[in-house]
Tab-separated table of C-alpha atoms in Angstrom:
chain	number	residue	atom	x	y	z
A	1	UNK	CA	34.808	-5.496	5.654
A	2	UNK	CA	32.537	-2.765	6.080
A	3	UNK	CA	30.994	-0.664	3.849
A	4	UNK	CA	28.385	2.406	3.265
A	5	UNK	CA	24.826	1.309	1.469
A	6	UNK	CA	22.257	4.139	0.006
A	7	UNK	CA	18.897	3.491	-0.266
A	8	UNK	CA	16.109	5.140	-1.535
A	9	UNK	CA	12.401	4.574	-1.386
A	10	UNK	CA	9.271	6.027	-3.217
A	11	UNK	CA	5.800	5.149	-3.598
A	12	UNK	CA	6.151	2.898	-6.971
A	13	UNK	CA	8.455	2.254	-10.046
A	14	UNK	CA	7.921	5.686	-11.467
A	15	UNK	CA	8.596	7.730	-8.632
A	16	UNK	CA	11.668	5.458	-8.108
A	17	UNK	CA	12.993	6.486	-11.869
A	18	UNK	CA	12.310	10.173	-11.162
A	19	UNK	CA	14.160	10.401	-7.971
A	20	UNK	CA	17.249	8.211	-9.145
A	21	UNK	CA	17.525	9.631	-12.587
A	22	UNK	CA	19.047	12.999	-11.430
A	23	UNK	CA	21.967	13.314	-13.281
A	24	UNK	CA	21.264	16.407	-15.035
A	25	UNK	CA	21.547	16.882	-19.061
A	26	UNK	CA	24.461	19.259	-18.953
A	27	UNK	CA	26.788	16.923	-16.852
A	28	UNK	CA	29.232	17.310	-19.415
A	29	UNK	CA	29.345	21.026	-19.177
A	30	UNK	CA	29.660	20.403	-15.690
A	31	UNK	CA	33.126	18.007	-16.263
A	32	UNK	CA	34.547	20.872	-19.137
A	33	UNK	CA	34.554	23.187	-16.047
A	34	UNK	CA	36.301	21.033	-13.820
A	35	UNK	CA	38.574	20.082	-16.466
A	36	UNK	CA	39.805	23.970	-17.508
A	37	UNK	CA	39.662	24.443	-13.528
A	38	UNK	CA	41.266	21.124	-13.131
A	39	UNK	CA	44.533	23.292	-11.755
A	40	UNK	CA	42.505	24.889	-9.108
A	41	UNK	CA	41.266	21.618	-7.230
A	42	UNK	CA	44.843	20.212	-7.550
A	43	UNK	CA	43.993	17.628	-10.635
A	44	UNK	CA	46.341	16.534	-13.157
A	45	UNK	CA	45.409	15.674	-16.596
A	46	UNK	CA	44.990	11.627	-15.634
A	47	UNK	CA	42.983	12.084	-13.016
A	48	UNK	CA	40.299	13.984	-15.562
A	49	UNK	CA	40.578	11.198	-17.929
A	50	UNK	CA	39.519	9.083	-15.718
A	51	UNK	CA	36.708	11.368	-14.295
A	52	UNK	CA	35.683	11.292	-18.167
A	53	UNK	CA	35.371	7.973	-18.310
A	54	UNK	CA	33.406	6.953	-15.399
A	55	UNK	CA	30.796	9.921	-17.305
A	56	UNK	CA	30.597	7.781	-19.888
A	57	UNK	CA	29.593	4.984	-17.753
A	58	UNK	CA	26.090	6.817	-16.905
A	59	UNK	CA	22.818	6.499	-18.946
A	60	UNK	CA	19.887	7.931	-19.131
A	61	UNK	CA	17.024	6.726	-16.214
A	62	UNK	CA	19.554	4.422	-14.488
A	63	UNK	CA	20.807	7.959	-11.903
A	64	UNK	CA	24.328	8.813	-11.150
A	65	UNK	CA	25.866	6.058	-9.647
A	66	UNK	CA	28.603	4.048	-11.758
A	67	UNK	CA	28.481	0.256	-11.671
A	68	UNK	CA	31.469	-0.518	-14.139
A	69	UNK	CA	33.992	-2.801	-13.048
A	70	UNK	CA	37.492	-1.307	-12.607
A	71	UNK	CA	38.176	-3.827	-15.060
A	72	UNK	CA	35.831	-1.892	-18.013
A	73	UNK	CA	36.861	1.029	-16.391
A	74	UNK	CA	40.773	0.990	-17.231
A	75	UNK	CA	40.324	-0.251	-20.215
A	76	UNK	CA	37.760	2.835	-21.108
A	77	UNK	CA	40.533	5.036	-19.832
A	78	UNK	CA	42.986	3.720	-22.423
A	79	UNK	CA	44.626	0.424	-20.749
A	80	UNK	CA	45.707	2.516	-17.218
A	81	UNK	CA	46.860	-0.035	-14.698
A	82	UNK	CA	43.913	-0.987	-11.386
A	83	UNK	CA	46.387	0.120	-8.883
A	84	UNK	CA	46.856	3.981	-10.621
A	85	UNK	CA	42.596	4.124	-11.313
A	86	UNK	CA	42.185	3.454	-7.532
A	87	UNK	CA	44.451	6.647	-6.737
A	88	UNK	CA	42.650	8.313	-9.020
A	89	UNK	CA	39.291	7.069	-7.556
A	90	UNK	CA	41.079	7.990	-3.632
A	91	UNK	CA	41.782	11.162	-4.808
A	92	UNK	CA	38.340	12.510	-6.362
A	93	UNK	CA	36.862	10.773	-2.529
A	94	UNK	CA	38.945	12.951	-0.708
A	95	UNK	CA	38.355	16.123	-2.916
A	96	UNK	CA	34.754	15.201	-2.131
A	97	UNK	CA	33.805	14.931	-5.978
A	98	UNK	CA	32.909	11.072	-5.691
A	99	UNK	CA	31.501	8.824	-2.770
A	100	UNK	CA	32.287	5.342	-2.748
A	101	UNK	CA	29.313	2.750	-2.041
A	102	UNK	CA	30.711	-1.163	-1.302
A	103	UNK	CA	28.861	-3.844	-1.476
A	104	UNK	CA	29.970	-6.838	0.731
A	105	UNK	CA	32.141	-8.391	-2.116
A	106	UNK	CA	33.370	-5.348	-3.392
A	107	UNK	CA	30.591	-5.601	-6.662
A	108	UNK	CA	28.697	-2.875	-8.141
A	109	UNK	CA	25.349	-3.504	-8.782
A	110	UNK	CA	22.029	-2.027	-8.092
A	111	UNK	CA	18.943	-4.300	-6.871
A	112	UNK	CA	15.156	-2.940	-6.656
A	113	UNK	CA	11.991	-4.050	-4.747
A	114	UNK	CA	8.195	-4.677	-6.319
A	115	UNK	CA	7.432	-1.488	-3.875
A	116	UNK	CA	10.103	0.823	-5.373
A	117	UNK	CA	12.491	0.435	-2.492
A	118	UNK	CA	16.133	0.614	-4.524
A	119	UNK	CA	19.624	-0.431	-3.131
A	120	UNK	CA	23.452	0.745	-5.242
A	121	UNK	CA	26.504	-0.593	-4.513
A	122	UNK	CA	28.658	1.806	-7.012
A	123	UNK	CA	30.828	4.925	-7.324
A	124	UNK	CA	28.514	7.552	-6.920
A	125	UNK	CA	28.805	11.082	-8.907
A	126	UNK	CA	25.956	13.266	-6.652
A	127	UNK	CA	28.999	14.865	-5.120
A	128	UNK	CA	30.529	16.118	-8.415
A	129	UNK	CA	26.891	17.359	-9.540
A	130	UNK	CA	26.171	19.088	-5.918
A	131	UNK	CA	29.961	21.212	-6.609
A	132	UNK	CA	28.662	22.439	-9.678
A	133	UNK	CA	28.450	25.401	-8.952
A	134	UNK	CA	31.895	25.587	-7.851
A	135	UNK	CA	33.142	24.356	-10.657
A	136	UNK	CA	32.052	26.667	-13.703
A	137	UNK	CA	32.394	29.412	-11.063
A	138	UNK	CA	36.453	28.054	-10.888
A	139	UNK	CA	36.228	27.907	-14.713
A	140	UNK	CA	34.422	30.829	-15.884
A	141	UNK	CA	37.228	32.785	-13.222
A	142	UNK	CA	39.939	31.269	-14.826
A	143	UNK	CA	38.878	32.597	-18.500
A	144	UNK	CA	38.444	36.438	-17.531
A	145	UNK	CA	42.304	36.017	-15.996
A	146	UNK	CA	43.192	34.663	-19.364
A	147	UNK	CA	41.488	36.870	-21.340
A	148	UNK	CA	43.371	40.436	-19.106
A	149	UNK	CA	46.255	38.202	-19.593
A	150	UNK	CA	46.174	37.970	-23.691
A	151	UNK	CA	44.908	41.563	-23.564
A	152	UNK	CA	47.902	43.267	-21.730
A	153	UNK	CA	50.091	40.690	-23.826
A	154	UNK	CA	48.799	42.622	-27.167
A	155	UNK	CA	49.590	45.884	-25.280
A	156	UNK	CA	52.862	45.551	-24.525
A	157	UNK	CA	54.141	43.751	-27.868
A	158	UNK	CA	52.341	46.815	-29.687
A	159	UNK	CA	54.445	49.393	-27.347
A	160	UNK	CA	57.798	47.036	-27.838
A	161	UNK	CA	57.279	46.882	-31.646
A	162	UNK	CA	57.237	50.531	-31.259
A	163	UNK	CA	60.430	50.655	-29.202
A	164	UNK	CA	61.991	48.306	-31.625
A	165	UNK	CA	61.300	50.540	-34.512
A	166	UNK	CA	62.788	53.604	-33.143
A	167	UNK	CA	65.274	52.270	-30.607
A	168	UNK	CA	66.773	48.974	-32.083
A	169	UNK	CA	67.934	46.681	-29.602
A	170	UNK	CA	66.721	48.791	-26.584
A	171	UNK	CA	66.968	47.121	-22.972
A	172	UNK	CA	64.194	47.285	-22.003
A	173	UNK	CA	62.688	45.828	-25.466
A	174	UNK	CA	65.084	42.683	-24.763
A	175	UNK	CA	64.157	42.510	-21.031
A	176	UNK	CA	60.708	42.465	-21.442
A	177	UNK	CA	60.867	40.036	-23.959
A	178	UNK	CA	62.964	37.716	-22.030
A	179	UNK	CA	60.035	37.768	-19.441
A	180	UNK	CA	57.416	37.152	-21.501
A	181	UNK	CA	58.966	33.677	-22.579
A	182	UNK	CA	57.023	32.242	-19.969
A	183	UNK	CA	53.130	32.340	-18.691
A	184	UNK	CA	52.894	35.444	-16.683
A	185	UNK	CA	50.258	36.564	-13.899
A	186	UNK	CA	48.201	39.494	-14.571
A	187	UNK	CA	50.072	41.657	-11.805
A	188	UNK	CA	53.055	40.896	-13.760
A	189	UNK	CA	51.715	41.867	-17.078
A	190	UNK	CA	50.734	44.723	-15.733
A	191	UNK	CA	54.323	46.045	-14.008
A	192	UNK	CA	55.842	44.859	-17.634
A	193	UNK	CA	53.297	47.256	-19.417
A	194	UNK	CA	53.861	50.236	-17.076
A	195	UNK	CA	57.540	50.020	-17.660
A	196	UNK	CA	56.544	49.969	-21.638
A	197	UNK	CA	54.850	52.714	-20.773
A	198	UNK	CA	56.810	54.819	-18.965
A	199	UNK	CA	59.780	54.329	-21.601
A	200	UNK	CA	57.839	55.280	-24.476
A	201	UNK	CA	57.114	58.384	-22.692
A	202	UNK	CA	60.745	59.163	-22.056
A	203	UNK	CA	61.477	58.509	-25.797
A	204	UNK	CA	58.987	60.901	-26.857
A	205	UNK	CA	60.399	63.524	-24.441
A	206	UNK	CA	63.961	62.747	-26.412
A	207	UNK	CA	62.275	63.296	-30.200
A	208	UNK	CA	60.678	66.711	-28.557
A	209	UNK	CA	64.128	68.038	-27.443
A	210	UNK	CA	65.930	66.813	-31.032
A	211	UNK	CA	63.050	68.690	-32.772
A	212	UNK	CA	64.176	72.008	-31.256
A	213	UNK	CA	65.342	75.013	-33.427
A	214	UNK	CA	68.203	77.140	-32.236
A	215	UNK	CA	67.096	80.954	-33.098
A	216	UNK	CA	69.385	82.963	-35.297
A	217	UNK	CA	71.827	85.743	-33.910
A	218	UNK	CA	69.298	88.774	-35.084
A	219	UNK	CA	66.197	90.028	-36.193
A	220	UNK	CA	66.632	90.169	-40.028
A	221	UNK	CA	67.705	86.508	-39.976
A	222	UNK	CA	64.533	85.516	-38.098
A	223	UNK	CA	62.291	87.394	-41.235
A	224	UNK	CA	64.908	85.750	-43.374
A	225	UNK	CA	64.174	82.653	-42.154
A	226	UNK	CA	60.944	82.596	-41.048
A	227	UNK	CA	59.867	83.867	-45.105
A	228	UNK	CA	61.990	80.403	-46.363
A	229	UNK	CA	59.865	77.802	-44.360
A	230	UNK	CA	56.838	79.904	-45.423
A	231	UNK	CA	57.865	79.418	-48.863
A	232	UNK	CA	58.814	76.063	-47.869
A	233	UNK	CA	55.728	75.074	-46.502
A	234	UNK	CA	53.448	75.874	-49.217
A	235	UNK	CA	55.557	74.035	-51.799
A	236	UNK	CA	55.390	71.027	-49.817
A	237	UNK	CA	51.465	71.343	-49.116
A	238	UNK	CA	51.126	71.550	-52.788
A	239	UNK	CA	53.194	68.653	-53.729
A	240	UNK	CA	51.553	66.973	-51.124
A	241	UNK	CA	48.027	68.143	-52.334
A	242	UNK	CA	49.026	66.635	-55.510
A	243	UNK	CA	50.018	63.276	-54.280
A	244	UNK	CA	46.759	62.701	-52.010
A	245	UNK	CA	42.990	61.749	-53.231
A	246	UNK	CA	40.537	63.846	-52.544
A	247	UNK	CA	38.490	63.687	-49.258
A	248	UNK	CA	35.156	62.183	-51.055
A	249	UNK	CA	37.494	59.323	-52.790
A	250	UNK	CA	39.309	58.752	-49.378
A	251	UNK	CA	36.616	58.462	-47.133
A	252	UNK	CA	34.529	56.252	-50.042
A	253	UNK	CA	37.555	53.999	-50.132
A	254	UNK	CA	38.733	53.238	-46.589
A	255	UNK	CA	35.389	52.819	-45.608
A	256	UNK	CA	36.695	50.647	-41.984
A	257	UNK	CA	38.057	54.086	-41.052
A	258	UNK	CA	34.748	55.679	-41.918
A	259	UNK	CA	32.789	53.700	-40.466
A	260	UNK	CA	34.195	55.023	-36.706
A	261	UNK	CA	33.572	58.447	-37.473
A	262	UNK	CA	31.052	60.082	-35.163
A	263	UNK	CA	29.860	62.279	-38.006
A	264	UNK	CA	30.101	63.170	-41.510
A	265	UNK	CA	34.042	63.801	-42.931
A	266	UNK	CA	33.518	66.385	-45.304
A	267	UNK	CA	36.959	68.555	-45.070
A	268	UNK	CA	40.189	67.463	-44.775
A	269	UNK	CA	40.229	69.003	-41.060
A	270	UNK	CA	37.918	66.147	-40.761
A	271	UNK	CA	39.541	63.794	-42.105
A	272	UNK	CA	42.825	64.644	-39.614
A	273	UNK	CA	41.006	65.154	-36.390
A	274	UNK	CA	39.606	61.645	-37.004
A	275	UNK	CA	42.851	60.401	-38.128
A	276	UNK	CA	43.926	61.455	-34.684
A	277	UNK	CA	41.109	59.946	-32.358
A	278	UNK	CA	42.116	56.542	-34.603
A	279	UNK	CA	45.990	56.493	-34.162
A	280	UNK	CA	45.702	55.486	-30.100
A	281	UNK	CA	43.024	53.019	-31.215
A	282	UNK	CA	45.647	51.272	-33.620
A	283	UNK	CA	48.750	51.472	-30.814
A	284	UNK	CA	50.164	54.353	-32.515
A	285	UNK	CA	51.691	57.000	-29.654
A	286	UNK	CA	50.366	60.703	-30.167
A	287	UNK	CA	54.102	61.228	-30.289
A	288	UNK	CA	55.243	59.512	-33.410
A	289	UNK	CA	51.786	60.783	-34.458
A	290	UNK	CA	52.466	64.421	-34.139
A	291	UNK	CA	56.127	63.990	-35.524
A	292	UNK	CA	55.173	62.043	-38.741
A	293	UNK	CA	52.389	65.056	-38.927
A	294	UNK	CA	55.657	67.359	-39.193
A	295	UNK	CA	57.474	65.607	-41.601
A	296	UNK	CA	55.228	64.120	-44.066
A	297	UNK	CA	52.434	66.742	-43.799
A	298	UNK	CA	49.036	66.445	-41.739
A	299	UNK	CA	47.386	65.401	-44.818
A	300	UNK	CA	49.436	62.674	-45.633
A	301	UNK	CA	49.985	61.043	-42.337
A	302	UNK	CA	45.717	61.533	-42.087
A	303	UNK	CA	45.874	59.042	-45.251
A	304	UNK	CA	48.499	56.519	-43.675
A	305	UNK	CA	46.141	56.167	-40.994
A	306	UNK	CA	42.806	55.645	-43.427
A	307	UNK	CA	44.821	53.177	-45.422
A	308	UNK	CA	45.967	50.780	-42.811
A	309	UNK	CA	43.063	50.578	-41.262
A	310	UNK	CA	41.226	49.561	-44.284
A	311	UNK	CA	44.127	47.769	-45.004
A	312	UNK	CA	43.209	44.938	-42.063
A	313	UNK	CA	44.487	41.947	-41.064
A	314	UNK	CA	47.449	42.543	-43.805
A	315	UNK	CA	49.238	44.679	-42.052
A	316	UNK	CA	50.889	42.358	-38.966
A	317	UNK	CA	51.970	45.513	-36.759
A	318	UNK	CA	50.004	48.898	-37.193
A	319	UNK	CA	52.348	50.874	-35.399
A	320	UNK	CA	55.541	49.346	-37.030
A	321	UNK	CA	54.231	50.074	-40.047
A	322	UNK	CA	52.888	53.620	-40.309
A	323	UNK	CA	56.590	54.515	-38.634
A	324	UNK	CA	57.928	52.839	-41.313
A	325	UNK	CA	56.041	54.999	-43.779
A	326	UNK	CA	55.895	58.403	-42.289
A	327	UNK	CA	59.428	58.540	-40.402
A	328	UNK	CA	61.478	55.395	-41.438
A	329	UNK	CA	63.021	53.994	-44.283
A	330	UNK	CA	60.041	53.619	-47.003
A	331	UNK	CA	57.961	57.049	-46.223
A	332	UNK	CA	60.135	58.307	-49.451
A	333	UNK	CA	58.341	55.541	-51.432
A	334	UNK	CA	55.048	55.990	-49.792
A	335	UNK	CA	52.660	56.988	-52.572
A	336	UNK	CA	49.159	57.159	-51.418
A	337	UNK	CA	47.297	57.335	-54.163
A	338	UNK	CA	48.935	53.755	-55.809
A	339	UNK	CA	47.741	51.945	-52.584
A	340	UNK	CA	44.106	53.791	-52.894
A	341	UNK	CA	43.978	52.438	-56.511
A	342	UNK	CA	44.566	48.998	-55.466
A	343	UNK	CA	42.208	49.315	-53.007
A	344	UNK	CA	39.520	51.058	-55.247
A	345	UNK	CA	39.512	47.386	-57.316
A	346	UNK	CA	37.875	45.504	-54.103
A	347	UNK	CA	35.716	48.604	-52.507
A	348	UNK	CA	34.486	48.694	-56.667
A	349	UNK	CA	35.128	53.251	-56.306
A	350	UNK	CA	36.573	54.838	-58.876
A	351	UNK	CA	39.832	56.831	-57.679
């Protein structure tokens, strides 16, 4: 039968151990990479086990050839059968991870001279250490797709939660979430989020046009009515005045939204135009925005924003939520200053 034999000479014992001890310290890192990449290089899940194992076979100073029997082999595995570690074996030769070296009768086994002069009969793992490169390459590749891939996923839940909330049962809602049921690529993710997109854009153009005030028949109607919403409008700026902190408690309070701000809040101005950079940052449209400014007051839909930000990792769905206050069902209920109080007990402020 024939078969391949590797030698290696050096001047004495010591050079020998240097030369053949190459297997390098992070040999592991080197198998996690081909085992996340594992899909690239056509790998399944045994074959990786059994990679793992013949790792384990190596030790320090004695290089990177394995001399384990398949015997000790399978049963390091977990009790595989010979027959399916050989096709395992076949498989990492042909990928060129692992170079077989027979001996005449088939043993592994590794046999030195007095003048340094070594001879292994094993399965040898230089290949698999020469790919590394390849490998965490494959691997590190692999993690920036997953990572756009989690990333659009948050996008497009935060722009369905906001279809949901104003458009129950919307097609495109139900479509999108059909698709999502399974692993998609990032080009996919991407279409999905531009049709998200584009829909919330066409909802917003519907709430414009509802929004729209027909102008009466003649000119003393229009002083008529244009005195009422004055009147109007400062009765509910003071009630809302009344049901809102003041800026220095607000800003003292939510202290996360603070902490963005690219300079001081001092005025409630401030506190709004900040309010506004945030909402984007927290998947809330400019749309819903600007309509919850109109019917809860700028002031008070400022505050919503402060509050659920400090608010954190309690509030599941920051867009659900503030529509919920400011334009759905509960924005009657909304009181402000209650939530501020609570909030006043951990941040240790007086409201």
């Amino acid at each position: 039968m024939a078969f391949t034999q590797v030698s290696t000479s050096t001047a004495g014992a010591r050079q020998r151990d240097r030369h053949e001890n190459c297997t390098p310290p992070d040999i592991w890192a080197v198998f996690r990479a081909l085992r996340d990449a594992r899909c690239v290089f056509g790998l399944k899940p045994g074959h990786i086990q059994t990679l793992q194992a013949l790792i384990s076979f190596l030790r320090p100073g004695q290089g990177d050839t394995v001399f384990a029997s398949n015997f000790e082999i399978c049963r390091r595995v977990g009790g595989i059968d010979e027959r399916t570690l050989r096709r395992h074996i076949d498989r990492f030769i042909d990928l060129g991870m692992i170079e077989r070296h027979d001996s005449p009768n088939r043993k592994r086994y590794r046999v030195s001279s007095r003048d340094g002069r070594v001879v292994s009969f094993g399965l040898s793992l230089s290949p698999l250490l020469k790919r590394a490169g390849d490998f965490l390459d494959a691997a590190a590749e692999l993690e920036e797709t997953r990572r756009d891939q989690v990333f659009l996923r948050k996008q497009i839940l935060v722009g369905l939660a906001h279809i949901d909330t104003i458009e129950p049962g919307s097609a495109v809602s139900e479509n999108a979430r059909r698709m999502m049921r399974r692993k998609l690529a990032v080009d996919e993710y991407r279409c999905l989020l531009d049709q998200v997109t584009n829909h919330l854009g066409q909802m917003s153009t519907v709430v414009d046009v509802k929004i729209t005030t027909k102008l009466p028949a003649n000119d003393g109607q229009t002083v008529r009515h244009l005195s009422k919403s004055e009147k109007e409008k400062k009765e509910s700026e003071r009630v809302e005045s009344d049901l809102l902190p003041s800026v220095p408690t607000l800003t003292a309070i939510c202290r996360e939204a603070t902490a963005f701000a690219p300079a001081g809040l001092r005025t409630w101005d401030d506190i709004e135009r900040h309010a506004q950079n945030l909402a984007p940052m927290m998947g809330i449209q400019p749309g819903t925005f600007n309509e919850a400014s109109k019917r809860v007051g700028s002031r008070r839909t400022a505050t919503a924003i402060f509050i659920l930000l400090q608010l954190g990792t309690r509030v599941r769905n920051y867009a659900a939520y503030f529509h919920s206050i400011t334009l759905g069902k509960r924005a009657d209920s909304f009181r402000p200053s209650a939530i501020l109080a609570t909030l006043s007990v951990s941040t240790s402020v007086p409201v």
